[in-house]
């Protein structure tokens, strides 16, 4: 009877119980698709996790407030007043103290790391519309300093440095790049498909870079690619299309404005002012444009370069697997077109434009061969094509006044034939003629990487012990192809008679293309690693250890004296770590390795480092006083690291002999090849060394809603290899570099993060700052005539020049110092300070001006947020503390086209507001930056960019057709706006200093994309 009553009661109350326990279903995603294993908990109620499709189901019993948590993502809360379906978009959080960070030959947690490491997830830069990985990192990581020198398709990758520069050798500042334990070059890094990247870390202090020993002094950039996950196959596709345009649009004066300035310059030039080239009639024709063939007026920049061009990006990846096999397979194609108009000659079918084509394929396979043995097989193939016109550097052609002028020739003759610049010395066919008919140059490059490795657990021998080994092979093969036509029929049209005159020596008709091919890079790299790893916890004590053997052999086809002779590197590394209750932390590292670039006795070296940390947040007294603090870790490191990136001959300890030239024997000329003595060898030469000190503070507050990382570093680079400057030149022979120079580099880094939410709106703010300043302590510099000429004590690549002291005027010209050489100055010329007070401006009056051409301060501010399916991300990035100048065809009259700044030249009427010296046709005057570099020409290159912006929308599942489980639309931009503090130059602030400023302009990109998951 009682059982019947219980049963009846349950049947009656069940509907009410189910009503009280509403069922909520949902899916949890990130920007790439569904997330597996996200914890879903109701406050005061039950909990569950998302399945392999990112879905969950939970009965509501308590507050009906769900909390979503996952390592590496911001915690989210959602109010669920009743059951039903919900969709949650998780935002990544790089500041979780349990986040795993990739370091050299292993991983570590932020909580227990004692080194200076910054990292970013691949997902955070995946939608940046640029072809090069390093371009996407600017302003995002403290310690990362970059400059993008060119925007040419396929050659737009930034030069970058970690914590600035410390070496007097140009290549001695390039960081080591490691991708899945394989060493990469700058160029190879730029070719990686960002879709393949899981994370990027930069290792900055001795405790993290000493494991690389002789290669660690410049910092290390470590890339980890994506790998498979257990579950059904997940297919993710991404398709993008973008429009790109120059960040800086060049402006040149028209024919009338330029002719006026030329006439003025002729009048200003002593010995060249008798006849002005343009009469009043000429000026009238230029002004009215009534004689387009006799008095043409062509804006060559506008006629050659389009306002915009296209780029396309397509990627597809598949990930999945089971307990035995996991896989990640990715393929991508990237296409970037140049900004030239199409001048293809009819019938040629030849693409003479700039363009870049890249095709990527990657397969990462993980196999659980036995219960204790894991195998790994990675394969990567990369195919690149970079095309450019044989006409040459087109930006440089447009800038160069000596090759083309606004009035030199019509764009094309009335009958459709091409013409040439008849008023220039070279008499070149016009730019469009050469683009249409001269052909192209195509560089082709193929990269293949293969890695096979395995990890065997050895718990049966010693708990926590494992053994890993791997063999990696990487090869590069490149070649070039040219379709060349050296002679083009061009005609000069006479509008008065309607006749055409063929240029002397030119053919009457177009000839056939000549096909040429040449060998480029051809090299291979084999790397072998074997290591024992140990990790174990004994109550409150945690111990880790690594013992590594590493050998690499690199071969290249090049100079026949060393053709295919391998360059070898070999080393041993030991690393040990200890922490007590995650409170007291200690790490020690030692690498013993060397390079065959040095003589056997000097080949190997020991590179030790030690680091320690103290996490006060784990102390009970600290917890009681500051319960909102999750992490408050003080850390410090000190060690010695090295660099073998030095200039000079490959084997610096060997005497060099060079072949070249001929010697005549006998009564009649009998030429014979001669061998000459080259640089003397240096038996004591060895690698550069660096003492690195770092002290840092890591803070996380309010459940990781706020975090801060601060570092101060002090590096002393010594035994730097430079060629002695104090040897007498009359010894009659060159010498190899010696280990004599010394540089100190100090600086600070700061990273601030805020991650929070207001209801369903999640937002994040990230700020990064890097500042460094180096100082040359010794470089064997001969004593200069005056102290202000000394470069020792200054920064690396510190420019020297004259100090601008206004313009010469009628009032001061008599009492002011004059330049040496007898050059007669005039009012309106630049006047410089006479530092040694001898009344003459010469080399002894040069001194330190401006700053080097690598910024010593860089910063970035990221603002991001999401609301339901909508998201945005904005990055403001900038640099300061560096200078640039432009010379020759970039700015100097009669070498450069006339530019708007030339209209602000000095004249008697504009003397009070002039921004440019008087015009003259003499190229060697005191007004020339090529002859007299001064701080008038070397300007502060501080800038601020709206570097990237992204707007996205995650489509609700109910909108998705077929078997799609994820779809996202996004609009992104790159280099959208730039603010600078100068107007003298029409140049991007990242231009190479002391150049003509004629690099292909950096590009602004607006990109539309869609991402689909199945």
mmCIF file of C-alpha atoms in Angstrom, residues 128-419:
data_model
loop_
_atom_site.group_PDB
_atom_site.id
_atom_site.type_symbol
_atom_site.label_atom_id
_atom_site.label_comp_id
_atom_site.label_asym_id
_atom_site.label_seq_id
_atom_site.Cartn_x
_atom_site.Cartn_y
_atom_site.Cartn_z
ATOM 1 C CA UNK A 128 44.812 40.485 -39.732
ATOM 2 C CA UNK A 129 44.865 40.976 -43.517
ATOM 3 C CA UNK A 130 48.606 40.797 -44.136
ATOM 4 C CA UNK A 131 50.720 38.134 -45.792
ATOM 5 C CA UNK A 132 53.481 38.154 -43.154
ATOM 6 C CA UNK A 133 53.265 36.896 -39.585
ATOM 7 C CA UNK A 134 55.659 39.488 -38.195
ATOM 8 C CA UNK A 135 53.555 42.335 -39.587
ATOM 9 C CA UNK A 136 50.628 41.131 -37.476
ATOM 10 C CA UNK A 137 52.668 41.223 -34.235
ATOM 11 C CA UNK A 138 53.491 44.938 -34.180
ATOM 12 C CA UNK A 139 52.081 46.604 -31.060
ATOM 13 C CA UNK A 140 50.843 43.339 -29.544
ATOM 14 C CA UNK A 141 53.818 41.998 -27.569
ATOM 15 C CA UNK A 142 56.128 43.861 -25.170
ATOM 16 C CA UNK A 143 59.726 43.497 -26.268
ATOM 17 C CA UNK A 144 58.829 43.163 -29.942
ATOM 18 C CA UNK A 145 60.178 46.039 -32.068
ATOM 19 C CA UNK A 146 59.500 46.084 -35.815
ATOM 20 C CA UNK A 147 59.815 48.291 -38.891
ATOM 21 C CA UNK A 148 58.113 47.583 -42.214
ATOM 22 C CA UNK A 149 60.415 48.946 -44.896
ATOM 23 C CA UNK A 150 58.398 48.038 -47.993
ATOM 24 C CA UNK A 151 54.889 47.162 -49.123
ATOM 25 C CA UNK A 152 55.890 45.260 -52.282
ATOM 26 C CA UNK A 153 53.865 42.067 -52.723
ATOM 27 C CA UNK A 154 55.897 39.176 -51.355
ATOM 28 C CA UNK A 155 58.558 41.462 -49.882
ATOM 29 C CA UNK A 156 56.569 43.381 -47.280
ATOM 30 C CA UNK A 157 57.679 41.497 -44.163
ATOM 31 C CA UNK A 158 58.845 43.678 -41.282
ATOM 32 C CA UNK A 159 62.345 43.576 -39.887
ATOM 33 C CA UNK A 160 61.962 42.870 -36.189
ATOM 34 C CA UNK A 161 64.061 42.785 -33.057
ATOM 35 C CA UNK A 162 63.568 41.518 -29.527
ATOM 36 C CA UNK A 163 64.433 44.163 -26.947
ATOM 37 C CA UNK A 164 66.097 46.313 -29.577
ATOM 38 C CA UNK A 165 69.658 46.053 -30.861
ATOM 39 C CA UNK A 166 72.883 45.295 -29.013
ATOM 40 C CA UNK A 167 75.347 44.247 -31.705
ATOM 41 C CA UNK A 168 77.460 46.374 -34.020
ATOM 42 C CA UNK A 169 77.072 43.646 -36.661
ATOM 43 C CA UNK A 170 73.942 44.279 -38.777
ATOM 44 C CA UNK A 171 72.930 40.608 -38.829
ATOM 45 C CA UNK A 172 73.982 40.196 -35.212
ATOM 46 C CA UNK A 173 70.657 41.579 -33.983
ATOM 47 C CA UNK A 174 68.348 39.147 -35.739
ATOM 48 C CA UNK A 175 66.452 36.924 -33.286
ATOM 49 C CA UNK A 176 66.561 33.168 -33.547
ATOM 50 C CA UNK A 177 63.312 31.868 -35.052
ATOM 51 C CA UNK A 178 62.107 28.386 -34.060
ATOM 52 C CA UNK A 179 59.007 26.836 -35.649
ATOM 53 C CA UNK A 180 58.103 23.447 -34.176
ATOM 54 C CA UNK A 181 61.742 23.004 -33.123
ATOM 55 C CA UNK A 182 63.096 23.828 -36.615
ATOM 56 C CA UNK A 183 65.201 26.953 -37.172
ATOM 57 C CA UNK A 184 63.688 29.400 -39.686
ATOM 58 C CA UNK A 185 64.978 32.508 -41.422
ATOM 59 C CA UNK A 186 63.191 35.892 -41.529
ATOM 60 C CA UNK A 187 62.005 35.051 -45.032
ATOM 61 C CA UNK A 188 60.665 31.632 -44.083
ATOM 62 C CA UNK A 189 58.768 33.084 -41.135
ATOM 63 C CA UNK A 190 57.032 35.589 -43.414
ATOM 64 C CA UNK A 191 55.766 32.735 -45.589
ATOM 65 C CA UNK A 192 53.947 30.851 -42.818
ATOM 66 C CA UNK A 193 50.180 30.719 -43.138
ATOM 67 C CA UNK A 194 48.817 32.278 -39.936
ATOM 68 C CA UNK A 195 45.956 29.758 -40.067
ATOM 69 C CA UNK A 196 48.483 27.061 -39.110
ATOM 70 C CA UNK A 197 49.691 28.800 -35.934
ATOM 71 C CA UNK A 198 48.568 27.783 -32.462
ATOM 72 C CA UNK A 199 50.699 30.279 -30.523
ATOM 73 C CA UNK A 200 53.729 32.559 -30.740
ATOM 74 C CA UNK A 201 56.097 33.258 -27.858
ATOM 75 C CA UNK A 202 59.084 35.555 -27.609
ATOM 76 C CA UNK A 203 61.808 34.580 -25.165
ATOM 77 C CA UNK A 204 63.692 37.600 -23.916
ATOM 78 C CA UNK A 205 66.008 36.933 -20.988
ATOM 79 C CA UNK A 206 68.879 34.570 -20.280
ATOM 80 C CA UNK A 207 66.770 32.078 -18.331
ATOM 81 C CA UNK A 208 64.632 31.403 -21.415
ATOM 82 C CA UNK A 209 67.243 31.784 -24.183
ATOM 83 C CA UNK A 210 70.304 30.146 -22.615
ATOM 84 C CA UNK A 211 69.002 26.745 -23.739
ATOM 85 C CA UNK A 212 69.950 27.887 -27.259
ATOM 86 C CA UNK A 213 73.427 28.900 -26.083
ATOM 87 C CA UNK A 214 75.427 30.309 -28.965
ATOM 88 C CA UNK A 215 72.244 31.372 -30.782
ATOM 89 C CA UNK A 216 70.308 32.956 -27.908
ATOM 90 C CA UNK A 217 71.726 36.464 -27.430
ATOM 91 C CA UNK A 218 69.223 38.209 -29.717
ATOM 92 C CA UNK A 219 66.132 36.644 -28.193
ATOM 93 C CA UNK A 220 64.076 33.819 -29.630
ATOM 94 C CA UNK A 221 60.727 33.806 -31.395
ATOM 95 C CA UNK A 222 59.006 30.430 -30.961
ATOM 96 C CA UNK A 223 56.072 29.376 -33.130
ATOM 97 C CA UNK A 224 53.934 26.360 -32.302
ATOM 98 C CA UNK A 225 51.619 25.111 -35.033
ATOM 99 C CA UNK A 226 48.184 23.613 -34.501
ATOM 100 C CA UNK A 227 47.681 19.911 -33.824
ATOM 101 C CA UNK A 228 44.780 17.499 -33.903
ATOM 102 C CA UNK A 229 42.131 16.998 -31.230
ATOM 103 C CA UNK A 230 40.028 13.961 -30.366
ATOM 104 C CA UNK A 231 36.561 13.947 -31.846
ATOM 105 C CA UNK A 232 34.724 13.806 -35.100
ATOM 106 C CA UNK A 233 36.391 15.552 -38.039
ATOM 107 C CA UNK A 234 35.887 19.310 -37.901
ATOM 108 C CA UNK A 235 36.276 21.243 -41.116
ATOM 109 C CA UNK A 236 36.954 24.949 -40.978
ATOM 110 C CA UNK A 237 37.105 27.128 -44.089
ATOM 111 C CA UNK A 238 37.993 30.783 -44.410
ATOM 112 C CA UNK A 239 37.666 32.934 -47.525
ATOM 113 C CA UNK A 240 38.769 36.581 -47.692
ATOM 114 C CA UNK A 241 38.893 39.283 -50.313
ATOM 115 C CA UNK A 242 40.570 42.628 -49.760
ATOM 116 C CA UNK A 243 41.355 45.939 -51.403
ATOM 117 C CA UNK A 244 44.746 47.540 -50.817
ATOM 118 C CA UNK A 245 45.975 51.051 -51.499
ATOM 119 C CA UNK A 246 49.146 52.976 -50.582
ATOM 120 C CA UNK A 247 49.334 54.405 -47.075
ATOM 121 C CA UNK A 248 51.067 57.426 -48.581
ATOM 122 C CA UNK A 249 49.768 58.758 -51.901
ATOM 123 C CA UNK A 250 52.551 60.584 -53.710
ATOM 124 C CA UNK A 251 51.930 64.069 -55.075
ATOM 125 C CA UNK A 252 54.121 65.731 -57.690
ATOM 126 C CA UNK A 253 53.811 69.157 -59.259
ATOM 127 C CA UNK A 254 52.410 69.473 -62.749
ATOM 128 C CA UNK A 255 54.357 70.677 -65.786
ATOM 129 C CA UNK A 256 53.484 74.341 -65.332
ATOM 130 C CA UNK A 257 54.416 74.428 -61.628
ATOM 131 C CA UNK A 258 57.610 72.461 -62.250
ATOM 132 C CA UNK A 259 58.660 74.643 -65.178
ATOM 133 C CA UNK A 260 58.273 77.784 -63.067
ATOM 134 C CA UNK A 261 60.544 76.311 -60.383
ATOM 135 C CA UNK A 262 63.123 75.215 -62.961
ATOM 136 C CA UNK A 263 63.288 78.705 -64.382
ATOM 137 C CA UNK A 264 63.717 80.061 -60.860
ATOM 138 C CA UNK A 265 66.485 77.574 -60.086
ATOM 139 C CA UNK A 266 68.354 78.520 -63.261
ATOM 140 C CA UNK A 267 68.193 82.173 -62.241
ATOM 141 C CA UNK A 268 69.521 81.259 -58.761
ATOM 142 C CA UNK A 269 72.476 79.202 -60.015
ATOM 143 C CA UNK A 270 75.816 80.929 -60.457
ATOM 144 C CA UNK A 271 77.226 80.203 -63.905
ATOM 145 C CA UNK A 272 73.985 78.636 -65.116
ATOM 146 C CA UNK A 273 71.594 81.576 -65.132
ATOM 147 C CA UNK A 274 71.886 82.966 -68.639
ATOM 148 C CA UNK A 275 69.040 81.149 -70.390
ATOM 149 C CA UNK A 276 65.825 79.948 -68.857
ATOM 150 C CA UNK A 277 64.614 76.700 -70.432
ATOM 151 C CA UNK A 278 60.959 77.674 -70.627
ATOM 152 C CA UNK A 279 59.651 80.751 -72.376
ATOM 153 C CA UNK A 280 56.443 82.550 -71.548
ATOM 154 C CA UNK A 281 54.839 80.745 -74.504
ATOM 155 C CA UNK A 282 55.907 77.372 -73.085
ATOM 156 C CA UNK A 283 54.464 78.272 -69.696
ATOM 157 C CA UNK A 284 51.198 79.363 -71.317
ATOM 158 C CA UNK A 285 50.880 76.013 -73.130
ATOM 159 C CA UNK A 286 51.584 74.071 -69.912
ATOM 160 C CA UNK A 287 49.070 76.161 -68.033
ATOM 161 C CA UNK A 288 46.268 75.806 -70.590
ATOM 162 C CA UNK A 289 47.026 72.239 -71.687
ATOM 163 C CA UNK A 290 46.214 73.154 -75.304
ATOM 164 C CA UNK A 291 49.237 71.348 -76.800
ATOM 165 C CA UNK A 292 49.226 67.819 -75.268
ATOM 166 C CA UNK A 293 51.882 66.470 -77.657
ATOM 167 C CA UNK A 294 54.153 69.462 -78.055
ATOM 168 C CA UNK A 295 53.854 70.482 -74.399
ATOM 169 C CA UNK A 296 52.672 67.358 -72.569
ATOM 170 C CA UNK A 297 51.782 67.429 -68.875
ATOM 171 C CA UNK A 298 51.825 63.899 -67.476
ATOM 172 C CA UNK A 299 51.440 62.924 -63.826
ATOM 173 C CA UNK A 300 53.421 59.717 -64.152
ATOM 174 C CA UNK A 301 52.519 58.502 -60.686
ATOM 175 C CA UNK A 302 48.768 58.771 -61.285
ATOM 176 C CA UNK A 303 49.037 57.288 -64.765
ATOM 177 C CA UNK A 304 51.197 54.301 -63.704
ATOM 178 C CA UNK A 305 49.789 53.400 -60.287
ATOM 179 C CA UNK A 306 46.171 52.441 -59.678
ATOM 180 C CA UNK A 307 44.391 53.775 -56.593
ATOM 181 C CA UNK A 308 43.841 50.222 -55.371
ATOM 182 C CA UNK A 309 44.465 46.547 -56.065
ATOM 183 C CA UNK A 310 43.169 43.242 -54.787
ATOM 184 C CA UNK A 311 44.334 40.505 -52.504
ATOM 185 C CA UNK A 312 42.701 37.160 -51.783
ATOM 186 C CA UNK A 313 43.148 34.577 -49.064
ATOM 187 C CA UNK A 314 41.615 31.109 -48.781
ATOM 188 C CA UNK A 315 42.257 28.509 -46.089
ATOM 189 C CA UNK A 316 40.744 25.183 -45.181
ATOM 190 C CA UNK A 317 41.739 22.923 -42.307
ATOM 191 C CA UNK A 318 40.536 19.602 -40.949
ATOM 192 C CA UNK A 319 41.146 18.443 -37.404
ATOM 193 C CA UNK A 320 40.015 15.398 -35.490
ATOM 194 C CA UNK A 321 40.974 11.914 -34.439
ATOM 195 C CA UNK A 322 40.565 9.397 -31.685
ATOM 196 C CA UNK A 323 42.612 8.056 -28.833
ATOM 197 C CA UNK A 324 45.157 6.475 -31.195
ATOM 198 C CA UNK A 325 45.519 9.055 -33.954
ATOM 199 C CA UNK A 326 44.984 12.807 -34.020
ATOM 200 C CA UNK A 327 45.474 14.937 -37.087
ATOM 201 C CA UNK A 328 45.531 18.515 -38.279
ATOM 202 C CA UNK A 329 45.630 19.149 -42.015
ATOM 203 C CA UNK A 330 45.632 22.622 -43.509
ATOM 204 C CA UNK A 331 45.881 24.102 -46.980
ATOM 205 C CA UNK A 332 45.871 27.710 -48.084
ATOM 206 C CA UNK A 333 46.334 30.027 -51.014
ATOM 207 C CA UNK A 334 47.213 33.706 -50.786
ATOM 208 C CA UNK A 335 47.270 36.121 -53.716
ATOM 209 C CA UNK A 336 48.390 39.753 -53.590
ATOM 210 C CA UNK A 337 48.386 41.943 -56.683
ATOM 211 C CA UNK A 338 50.453 45.017 -57.380
ATOM 212 C CA UNK A 339 49.217 48.560 -57.854
ATOM 213 C CA UNK A 340 50.309 49.031 -61.471
ATOM 214 C CA UNK A 341 47.819 49.550 -64.230
ATOM 215 C CA UNK A 342 47.732 46.808 -66.833
ATOM 216 C CA UNK A 343 49.926 47.803 -69.767
ATOM 217 C CA UNK A 344 50.075 44.344 -71.298
ATOM 218 C CA UNK A 345 51.005 44.528 -74.961
ATOM 219 C CA UNK A 346 48.264 42.993 -77.065
ATOM 220 C CA UNK A 347 49.110 39.409 -77.952
ATOM 221 C CA UNK A 348 51.922 39.014 -75.391
ATOM 222 C CA UNK A 349 49.796 37.506 -72.613
ATOM 223 C CA UNK A 350 52.513 38.477 -70.164
ATOM 224 C CA UNK A 351 51.801 39.786 -66.647
ATOM 225 C CA UNK A 352 54.293 42.591 -66.070
ATOM 226 C CA UNK A 353 52.766 43.737 -62.772
ATOM 227 C CA UNK A 354 53.980 43.134 -59.270
ATOM 228 C CA UNK A 355 52.285 40.165 -57.624
ATOM 229 C CA UNK A 356 52.733 37.515 -54.954
ATOM 230 C CA UNK A 357 51.286 34.002 -54.945
ATOM 231 C CA UNK A 358 51.678 31.631 -52.008
ATOM 232 C CA UNK A 359 50.408 28.087 -51.568
ATOM 233 C CA UNK A 360 50.717 26.273 -48.238
ATOM 234 C CA UNK A 361 50.137 22.710 -47.164
ATOM 235 C CA UNK A 362 50.628 21.336 -43.646
ATOM 236 C CA UNK A 363 49.904 17.996 -42.044
ATOM 237 C CA UNK A 364 50.565 17.406 -38.322
ATOM 238 C CA UNK A 365 49.945 13.819 -37.240
ATOM 239 C CA UNK A 366 50.104 12.437 -33.667
ATOM 240 C CA UNK A 367 49.981 8.682 -33.094
ATOM 241 C CA UNK A 368 49.605 6.922 -29.752
ATOM 242 C CA UNK A 369 51.534 3.842 -30.895
ATOM 243 C CA UNK A 370 51.408 2.117 -27.517
ATOM 244 C CA UNK A 371 50.221 3.053 -24.070
ATOM 245 C CA UNK A 372 53.576 4.736 -23.388
ATOM 246 C CA UNK A 373 54.856 5.663 -26.847
ATOM 247 C CA UNK A 374 53.725 8.696 -28.856
ATOM 248 C CA UNK A 375 54.881 9.328 -32.406
ATOM 249 C CA UNK A 376 54.743 12.530 -34.389
ATOM 250 C CA UNK A 377 55.002 13.201 -38.101
ATOM 251 C CA UNK A 378 54.846 16.763 -39.458
ATOM 252 C CA UNK A 379 54.974 17.781 -43.084
ATOM 253 C CA UNK A 380 54.952 21.280 -44.539
ATOM 254 C CA UNK A 381 55.228 22.477 -48.113
ATOM 255 C CA UNK A 382 55.319 26.085 -49.193
ATOM 256 C CA UNK A 383 55.376 27.386 -52.770
ATOM 257 C CA UNK A 384 55.959 31.068 -53.494
ATOM 258 C CA UNK A 385 55.919 33.160 -56.637
ATOM 259 C CA UNK A 386 57.040 36.819 -56.634
ATOM 260 C CA UNK A 387 56.700 38.740 -59.867
ATOM 261 C CA UNK A 388 58.050 42.186 -60.719
ATOM 262 C CA UNK A 389 58.412 44.176 -63.946
ATOM 263 C CA UNK A 390 61.759 44.169 -65.745
ATOM 264 C CA UNK A 391 61.303 47.901 -66.182
ATOM 265 C CA UNK A 392 62.953 48.226 -62.763
ATOM 266 C CA UNK A 393 61.959 49.937 -59.535
ATOM 267 C CA UNK A 394 58.819 51.692 -60.737
ATOM 268 C CA UNK A 395 58.467 53.900 -57.658
ATOM 269 C CA UNK A 396 62.066 54.986 -58.163
ATOM 270 C CA UNK A 397 61.389 55.639 -61.858
ATOM 271 C CA UNK A 398 58.467 57.905 -60.979
ATOM 272 C CA UNK A 399 60.550 59.838 -58.433
ATOM 273 C CA UNK A 400 63.602 60.253 -60.672
ATOM 274 C CA UNK A 401 63.695 63.621 -62.445
ATOM 275 C CA UNK A 402 66.648 62.529 -64.577
ATOM 276 C CA UNK A 403 64.684 59.676 -66.138
ATOM 277 C CA UNK A 404 61.270 61.238 -66.715
ATOM 278 C CA UNK A 405 59.637 64.656 -66.297
ATOM 279 C CA UNK A 406 56.059 65.854 -66.624
ATOM 280 C CA UNK A 407 56.819 67.344 -70.060
ATOM 281 C CA UNK A 408 59.308 64.702 -71.293
ATOM 282 C CA UNK A 409 56.825 62.891 -73.507
ATOM 283 C CA UNK A 410 53.133 62.265 -74.030
ATOM 284 C CA UNK A 411 51.816 59.140 -72.371
ATOM 285 C CA UNK A 412 51.294 57.599 -75.803
ATOM 286 C CA UNK A 413 51.489 58.881 -79.359
ATOM 287 C CA UNK A 414 48.330 59.693 -81.372
ATOM 288 C CA UNK A 415 48.735 56.518 -83.435
ATOM 289 C CA UNK A 416 49.094 54.331 -80.343
ATOM 290 C CA UNK A 417 52.860 53.901 -80.572
ATOM 291 C CA UNK A 418 55.146 54.401 -77.608
ATOM 292 C CA UNK A 419 57.532 57.284 -77.161
#
